[in-house]
mmCIF file of C-alpha atoms and ligand atoms in Angstrom:
data_model
loop_
_atom_site.group_PDB
_atom_site.id
_atom_site.type_symbol
_atom_site.label_atom_id
_atom_site.label_comp_id
_atom_site.label_asym_id
_atom_site.label_seq_id
_atom_site.Cartn_x
_atom_site.Cartn_y
_atom_site.Cartn_z
ATOM 1 C CA MET A 210 -85.555 -27.746 43.649
ATOM 2 C CA ALA A 211 -87.952 -26.521 46.310
ATOM 3 C CA THR A 212 -86.778 -27.689 50.157
ATOM 4 C CA ARG A 213 -90.128 -29.115 50.833
ATOM 5 C CA LYS A 214 -90.583 -29.806 54.805
ATOM 6 C CA PRO A 215 -91.243 -33.129 55.826
ATOM 7 C CA PHE A 216 -94.770 -34.096 56.983
ATOM 8 C CA ILE A 217 -95.621 -37.159 59.139
ATOM 9 C CA ALA A 218 -98.987 -38.205 59.832
ATOM 10 C CA GLY A 219 -100.870 -40.665 61.961
ATOM 11 C CA ASN A 220 -103.983 -42.231 60.976
ATOM 12 C CA TRP A 221 -105.768 -43.712 64.115
ATOM 13 C CA LYS A 222 -108.392 -45.174 61.834
ATOM 14 C CA MET A 223 -111.124 -46.836 64.145
ATOM 15 C CA TYR A 224 -109.002 -47.131 67.524
ATOM 16 C CA LYS A 225 -109.083 -45.611 70.525
ATOM 17 C CA THR A 226 -111.802 -44.582 72.894
ATOM 18 C CA CYS A 227 -111.625 -40.871 74.037
ATOM 19 C CA GLU A 228 -109.539 -41.808 77.071
ATOM 20 C CA GLU A 229 -107.237 -43.702 75.056
ATOM 21 C CA ALA A 230 -106.880 -40.999 72.643
ATOM 22 C CA ILE A 231 -106.115 -38.329 75.142
ATOM 23 C CA HIS A 232 -103.982 -40.572 76.784
ATOM 24 C CA SER A 233 -101.689 -41.244 73.517
ATOM 25 C CA ALA A 234 -101.763 -37.648 72.541
ATOM 26 C CA LYS A 235 -100.535 -36.876 75.884
ATOM 27 C CA THR A 236 -97.654 -39.204 75.587
ATOM 28 C CA LEU A 237 -96.964 -37.964 71.929
ATOM 29 C CA VAL A 238 -96.683 -34.523 72.930
ATOM 30 C CA GLU A 239 -94.068 -34.968 75.371
ATOM 31 C CA LYS A 240 -92.053 -37.192 73.360
ATOM 32 C CA VAL A 241 -92.133 -34.744 70.183
ATOM 33 C CA LYS A 242 -91.576 -31.509 71.927
ATOM 34 C CA GLY A 243 -88.974 -29.515 70.422
ATOM 35 C CA VAL A 244 -89.226 -31.221 66.867
ATOM 36 C CA THR A 245 -89.012 -28.917 64.294
ATOM 37 C CA HIS A 246 -87.543 -30.758 60.962
ATOM 38 C CA ALA A 247 -90.912 -32.105 60.576
ATOM 39 C CA ASP A 248 -94.752 -31.001 60.587
ATOM 40 C CA ILE A 249 -96.914 -33.451 62.647
ATOM 41 C CA MET A 250 -100.544 -34.549 62.295
ATOM 42 C CA ILE A 251 -102.795 -37.278 63.946
ATOM 43 C CA ALA A 252 -106.153 -38.378 62.913
ATOM 44 C CA PRO A 253 -108.099 -39.494 65.639
ATOM 45 C CA PRO A 254 -111.401 -40.745 65.496
ATOM 46 C CA TYR A 255 -114.213 -38.373 65.410
ATOM 47 C CA THR A 256 -115.507 -38.556 68.878
ATOM 48 C CA ALA A 257 -111.979 -37.973 70.531
ATOM 49 C CA LEU A 258 -111.212 -34.900 68.077
ATOM 50 C CA TYR A 259 -112.162 -32.120 70.365
ATOM 51 C CA ALA A 260 -110.840 -33.572 73.567
ATOM 52 C CA VAL A 261 -107.562 -34.268 71.929
ATOM 53 C CA SER A 262 -107.793 -30.671 70.485
ATOM 54 C CA SER A 263 -107.033 -29.350 73.670
ATOM 55 C CA VAL A 264 -104.303 -31.669 74.461
ATOM 56 C CA VAL A 265 -102.391 -30.854 71.412
ATOM 57 C CA LYS A 266 -103.413 -26.840 71.370
ATOM 58 C CA GLU A 267 -100.075 -25.022 71.642
ATOM 59 C CA SER A 268 -97.789 -27.999 70.489
ATOM 60 C CA ASN A 269 -96.258 -28.925 67.523
ATOM 61 C CA VAL A 270 -98.681 -31.866 66.699
ATOM 62 C CA GLY A 271 -101.602 -30.988 64.200
ATOM 63 C CA LEU A 272 -105.025 -32.319 64.002
ATOM 64 C CA GLY A 273 -106.893 -34.013 61.412
ATOM 65 C CA GLY A 274 -110.365 -35.714 60.606
ATOM 66 C CA GLN A 275 -110.354 -39.043 59.092
ATOM 67 C CA ASN A 276 -113.096 -37.961 56.151
ATOM 68 C CA LEU A 277 -115.640 -35.410 55.738
ATOM 69 C CA TYR A 278 -119.039 -35.142 53.879
ATOM 70 C CA PHE A 279 -119.151 -33.220 50.796
ATOM 71 C CA GLU A 280 -122.231 -31.051 51.946
ATOM 72 C CA LYS A 281 -121.989 -27.943 53.920
ATOM 73 C CA GLN A 282 -124.711 -29.178 56.216
ATOM 74 C CA GLY A 283 -128.045 -30.873 56.245
ATOM 75 C CA ALA A 284 -130.056 -34.028 56.600
ATOM 76 C CA PHE A 285 -127.287 -36.392 56.011
ATOM 77 C CA THR A 286 -127.373 -38.626 59.241
ATOM 78 C CA GLY A 287 -124.190 -39.917 60.398
ATOM 79 C CA GLU A 288 -122.093 -37.468 58.424
ATOM 80 C CA ILE A 289 -119.380 -34.844 59.638
ATOM 81 C CA SER A 290 -119.213 -31.307 57.595
ATOM 82 C CA GLY A 291 -115.370 -29.520 57.080
ATOM 83 C CA GLU A 292 -116.991 -27.032 59.595
ATOM 84 C CA MET A 293 -117.600 -29.309 62.232
ATOM 85 C CA LEU A 294 -114.092 -30.600 61.940
ATOM 86 C CA LEU A 295 -112.567 -27.183 61.857
ATOM 87 C CA SER A 296 -114.937 -26.318 64.900
ATOM 88 C CA ALA A 297 -113.279 -29.288 66.831
ATOM 89 C CA GLY A 298 -110.002 -28.171 66.152
ATOM 90 C CA CYS A 299 -108.604 -29.711 62.987
ATOM 91 C CA GLN A 300 -106.310 -28.359 60.432
ATOM 92 C CA TYR A 301 -106.282 -31.023 58.095
ATOM 93 C CA VAL A 302 -108.529 -34.190 56.976
ATOM 94 C CA ILE A 303 -107.740 -37.459 55.072
ATOM 95 C CA ILE A 304 -109.614 -37.778 52.220
ATOM 96 C CA GLY A 305 -110.035 -40.733 49.958
ATOM 97 C CA HIS A 306 -108.207 -43.282 51.982
ATOM 98 C CA SER A 307 -108.283 -46.659 50.423
ATOM 99 C CA GLU A 308 -110.389 -48.165 53.071
ATOM 100 C CA ARG A 309 -113.172 -45.393 52.282
ATOM 101 C CA ARG A 310 -112.784 -46.288 48.443
ATOM 102 C CA GLN A 311 -113.110 -49.834 49.222
ATOM 103 C CA PHE A 312 -115.656 -50.417 52.199
ATOM 104 C CA PHE A 313 -117.579 -47.146 51.891
ATOM 105 C CA GLY A 314 -118.498 -46.391 48.373
ATOM 106 C CA ASP A 315 -115.851 -43.399 48.033
ATOM 107 C CA THR A 316 -115.240 -42.601 44.114
ATOM 108 C CA ASP A 317 -113.023 -40.458 42.316
ATOM 109 C CA LEU A 318 -116.084 -37.916 41.878
ATOM 110 C CA THR A 319 -116.965 -38.040 45.769
ATOM 111 C CA VAL A 320 -113.138 -37.791 46.524
ATOM 112 C CA ASN A 321 -113.140 -34.610 44.184
ATOM 113 C CA GLN A 322 -116.204 -33.127 46.129
ATOM 114 C CA LYS A 323 -114.908 -33.782 49.213
ATOM 115 C CA ILE A 324 -111.211 -32.043 48.394
ATOM 116 C CA ASN A 325 -113.224 -29.031 47.298
ATOM 117 C CA ARG A 326 -115.379 -28.867 50.394
ATOM 118 C CA ALA A 327 -112.359 -29.369 52.646
ATOM 119 C CA ILE A 328 -110.557 -26.464 50.896
ATOM 120 C CA GLU A 329 -113.661 -24.276 51.173
ATOM 121 C CA SER A 330 -113.676 -24.868 54.566
ATOM 122 C CA GLY A 331 -110.133 -23.893 55.213
ATOM 123 C CA LEU A 332 -108.880 -27.391 55.856
ATOM 124 C CA ILE A 333 -105.904 -28.953 54.382
ATOM 125 C CA PRO A 334 -106.963 -32.296 52.624
ATOM 126 C CA VAL A 335 -104.512 -35.156 52.795
ATOM 127 C CA PHE A 336 -105.601 -36.794 49.360
ATOM 128 C CA CYS A 337 -104.892 -40.420 49.255
ATOM 129 C CA ILE A 338 -104.094 -42.356 46.170
ATOM 130 C CA GLY A 339 -102.703 -45.705 45.252
ATOM 131 C CA GLU A 340 -103.001 -49.020 43.243
ATOM 132 C CA THR A 341 -104.300 -52.366 44.507
ATOM 133 C CA GLU A 342 -101.928 -55.271 44.058
ATOM 134 C CA SER A 343 -104.087 -56.737 40.955
ATOM 135 C CA GLU A 344 -103.532 -53.291 39.134
ATOM 136 C CA ARG A 345 -99.685 -53.227 39.704
ATOM 137 C CA ASP A 346 -99.576 -56.709 38.800
ATOM 138 C CA ALA A 347 -101.264 -55.977 35.426
ATOM 139 C CA ASN A 348 -98.629 -53.120 34.858
ATOM 140 C CA GLU A 349 -101.539 -50.412 35.614
ATOM 141 C CA THR A 350 -100.117 -48.529 38.325
ATOM 142 C CA PHE A 351 -99.396 -45.440 36.403
ATOM 143 C CA SER A 352 -102.700 -45.094 34.459
ATOM 144 C CA VAL A 353 -104.537 -45.723 37.961
ATOM 145 C CA LEU A 354 -102.523 -42.795 39.591
ATOM 146 C CA ASP A 355 -103.142 -40.437 36.199
ATOM 147 C CA LYS A 356 -106.784 -41.358 36.833
ATOM 148 C CA GLN A 357 -107.124 -40.904 40.435
ATOM 149 C CA VAL A 358 -105.042 -37.436 40.519
ATOM 150 C CA LYS A 359 -106.687 -36.051 37.306
ATOM 151 C CA LYS A 360 -110.235 -36.612 38.416
ATOM 152 C CA GLY A 361 -109.460 -35.905 42.201
ATOM 153 C CA LEU A 362 -108.348 -32.836 41.553
ATOM 154 C CA GLU A 363 -110.526 -31.850 38.768
ATOM 155 C CA GLY A 364 -111.494 -28.110 39.064
ATOM 156 C CA ILE A 365 -109.773 -27.864 42.366
ATOM 157 C CA PHE A 366 -108.006 -24.262 42.292
ATOM 158 C CA LEU A 367 -105.125 -23.832 44.773
ATOM 159 C CA ASN A 368 -103.478 -20.487 45.840
ATOM 160 C CA SER A 369 -100.633 -22.460 46.847
ATOM 161 C CA SER A 370 -99.142 -25.586 47.572
ATOM 162 C CA ASP A 371 -99.610 -25.626 51.198
ATOM 163 C CA GLN A 372 -103.223 -26.115 50.509
ATOM 164 C CA LEU A 373 -103.049 -29.784 49.420
ATOM 165 C CA ILE A 374 -100.774 -32.807 50.762
ATOM 166 C CA ILE A 375 -100.810 -35.945 48.841
ATOM 167 C CA ALA A 376 -100.364 -39.498 50.113
ATOM 168 C CA TYR A 377 -99.368 -42.106 47.753
ATOM 169 C CA GLU A 378 -100.488 -45.212 49.562
ATOM 170 C CA PRO A 379 -100.445 -48.613 47.629
ATOM 171 C CA VAL A 380 -103.304 -50.594 48.622
ATOM 172 C CA TRP A 381 -101.259 -53.560 48.727
ATOM 173 C CA ALA A 382 -98.818 -52.330 51.353
ATOM 174 C CA ILE A 383 -101.585 -51.126 53.639
ATOM 175 C CA GLY A 384 -101.818 -52.905 57.113
ATOM 176 C CA THR A 385 -99.762 -55.977 55.421
ATOM 177 C CA GLY A 386 -96.210 -55.322 56.645
ATOM 178 C CA LYS A 387 -95.538 -55.351 52.775
ATOM 179 C CA THR A 388 -93.949 -52.068 52.352
ATOM 180 C CA ALA A 389 -93.241 -50.603 48.698
ATOM 181 C CA THR A 390 -89.309 -50.599 48.037
ATOM 182 C CA ILE A 391 -87.547 -47.289 48.169
ATOM 183 C CA ASP A 392 -87.549 -47.678 44.608
ATOM 184 C CA GLN A 393 -91.324 -48.197 43.871
ATOM 185 C CA ALA A 394 -92.063 -45.297 46.098
ATOM 186 C CA GLN A 395 -89.591 -42.908 44.597
ATOM 187 C CA GLU A 396 -91.028 -44.103 41.003
ATOM 188 C CA ALA A 397 -94.707 -43.534 41.963
ATOM 189 C CA HIS A 398 -93.725 -40.101 43.896
ATOM 190 C CA HIS A 399 -91.734 -38.763 40.849
ATOM 191 C CA TYR A 400 -94.859 -39.925 38.612
ATOM 192 C CA ILE A 401 -97.295 -38.147 40.896
ATOM 193 C CA ARG A 402 -95.332 -35.066 40.895
ATOM 194 C CA SER A 403 -95.211 -35.099 37.174
ATOM 195 C CA LEU A 404 -99.026 -35.119 37.154
ATOM 196 C CA ILE A 405 -99.068 -32.361 39.585
ATOM 197 C CA LYS A 406 -97.314 -29.966 36.857
ATOM 198 C CA THR A 407 -99.554 -31.295 34.123
ATOM 199 C CA VAL A 408 -102.726 -30.390 36.338
ATOM 200 C CA TYR A 409 -101.185 -27.191 37.680
ATOM 201 C CA ASN A 410 -97.502 -26.123 36.913
ATOM 202 C CA GLU A 411 -94.213 -26.683 37.540
ATOM 203 C CA GLN A 412 -93.846 -24.432 40.762
ATOM 204 C CA MET A 413 -96.896 -26.564 42.383
ATOM 205 C CA ALA A 414 -95.181 -29.878 41.384
ATOM 206 C CA ASP A 415 -91.952 -28.663 42.739
ATOM 207 C CA GLN A 416 -93.670 -27.415 46.167
ATOM 208 C CA VAL A 417 -96.187 -30.016 47.146
ATOM 209 C CA ARG A 418 -95.712 -32.495 49.418
ATOM 210 C CA ILE A 419 -96.212 -36.150 48.759
ATOM 211 C CA LEU A 420 -96.285 -38.660 51.721
ATOM 212 C CA TYR A 421 -96.081 -42.515 51.349
ATOM 213 C CA GLY A 422 -98.317 -44.891 53.227
ATOM 214 C CA GLY A 423 -98.101 -48.300 53.610
ATOM 215 C CA SER A 424 -96.491 -50.368 56.608
ATOM 216 C CA VAL A 425 -94.277 -47.423 57.409
ATOM 217 C CA LYS A 426 -92.488 -48.450 60.577
ATOM 218 C CA PRO A 427 -89.384 -47.161 62.795
ATOM 219 C CA ASN A 428 -87.318 -49.141 61.160
ATOM 220 C CA ASN A 429 -88.122 -48.226 57.387
ATOM 221 C CA ILE A 430 -88.828 -44.559 57.723
ATOM 222 C CA LYS A 431 -85.080 -43.316 57.376
ATOM 223 C CA GLU A 432 -84.654 -45.360 54.080
ATOM 224 C CA LEU A 433 -87.911 -44.125 52.639
ATOM 225 C CA MET A 434 -86.718 -40.418 53.598
ATOM 226 C CA THR A 435 -83.340 -40.691 51.720
ATOM 227 C CA MET A 436 -85.686 -40.910 48.400
ATOM 228 C CA SER A 437 -85.855 -37.379 46.802
ATOM 229 C CA ASP A 438 -89.326 -37.259 45.975
ATOM 230 C CA VAL A 439 -90.683 -38.903 49.279
ATOM 231 C CA ASP A 440 -91.859 -35.920 51.663
ATOM 232 C CA GLY A 441 -92.931 -37.913 54.849
ATOM 233 C CA ALA A 442 -95.443 -40.446 55.639
ATOM 234 C CA LEU A 443 -98.823 -41.506 56.363
ATOM 235 C CA VAL A 444 -98.677 -43.938 59.180
ATOM 236 C CA GLY A 445 -101.399 -46.031 60.223
ATOM 237 C CA GLY A 446 -100.704 -49.260 62.443
ATOM 238 C CA ALA A 447 -97.196 -47.469 63.850
ATOM 239 C CA SER A 448 -99.054 -44.348 64.827
ATOM 240 C CA LEU A 449 -101.149 -45.999 67.538
ATOM 241 C CA ASP A 450 -98.433 -46.310 69.757
ATOM 242 C CA ALA A 451 -96.873 -42.779 70.606
ATOM 243 C CA GLU A 452 -93.314 -44.113 71.362
ATOM 244 C CA SER A 453 -93.129 -45.789 67.821
ATOM 245 C CA PHE A 454 -94.965 -42.796 66.322
ATOM 246 C CA SER A 455 -92.504 -40.323 67.983
ATOM 247 C CA GLN A 456 -89.577 -42.528 66.425
ATOM 248 C CA ILE A 457 -91.038 -42.259 63.090
ATOM 249 C CA VAL A 458 -91.434 -38.320 63.408
ATOM 250 C CA LYS A 459 -87.401 -38.354 64.615
ATOM 251 C CA PHE A 460 -86.493 -40.652 62.038
HETATM 252 P P1 LIG B 186 -100.189 -48.915 58.094
HETATM 253 O O1 LIG B 186 -101.431 -48.121 57.296
HETATM 254 O O2 LIG B 186 -99.488 -47.913 58.295
HETATM 255 O O3 LIG B 186 -100.837 -49.656 59.048
HETATM 256 O O4 LIG B 186 -100.074 -49.623 56.847
HETATM 257 C C1 LIG B 186 -101.369 -46.793 56.429
HETATM 258 C C2 LIG B 186 -102.700 -46.068 56.242
HETATM 259 O O5 LIG B 186 -103.402 -46.900 56.048
HETATM 260 O O6 LIG B 186 -102.828 -44.888 56.037
#
């Protein structure tokens, strides 16, 4: 089995002004200095990306956008392209977060177009999937993941497993304080890995990193990371505070 390097990502969502973002990023860079066991990423709001990029430059903290538009450029008021994220200093971009799917019209099709655009721009997509509470209650978790993975990755050609990161985020666990049990997380991650084998091949399935997201905190990360198919975390609320995020990084 491949050894997959843990990946800990912070999604700051619509929080922090430029000043606050710079301050948090500076504090984080200090706190995680010397950490080599995990890759680290933060995704500040667009307005703070460029400023934060100069703070994290030459540190072990990577930078990500929270979304992009699937066109290269054009008359698309309010949207941001992959090239813009790249030039602002990003290496990563979160795509298909459930809040985008729920409030801003992202569908499996647009998520697929965005993943394609991200890779073409030279960014690594952090591709989010996950079932809602009613889907889980109706025993549809696997069929939802099946559809999201297959449609989201349709026609996406990868040269290497480093070009993609997957985040399993059960919608009912996001921002609710209700974390999936470690067995629920493992079961879903294992299933997603089997889907990657179907879509690509065994090597890709073995090497691609699958993060868990949904109420990850300093006090539950260690346990989650003991599960064999959990390779890291996508952290919302607890990533806003540099101290709690650094504790998660250092699980
Ligand atoms: P949460 O958010 O950690 O606040 O639950 C996770 C996410 O939305 O990525």
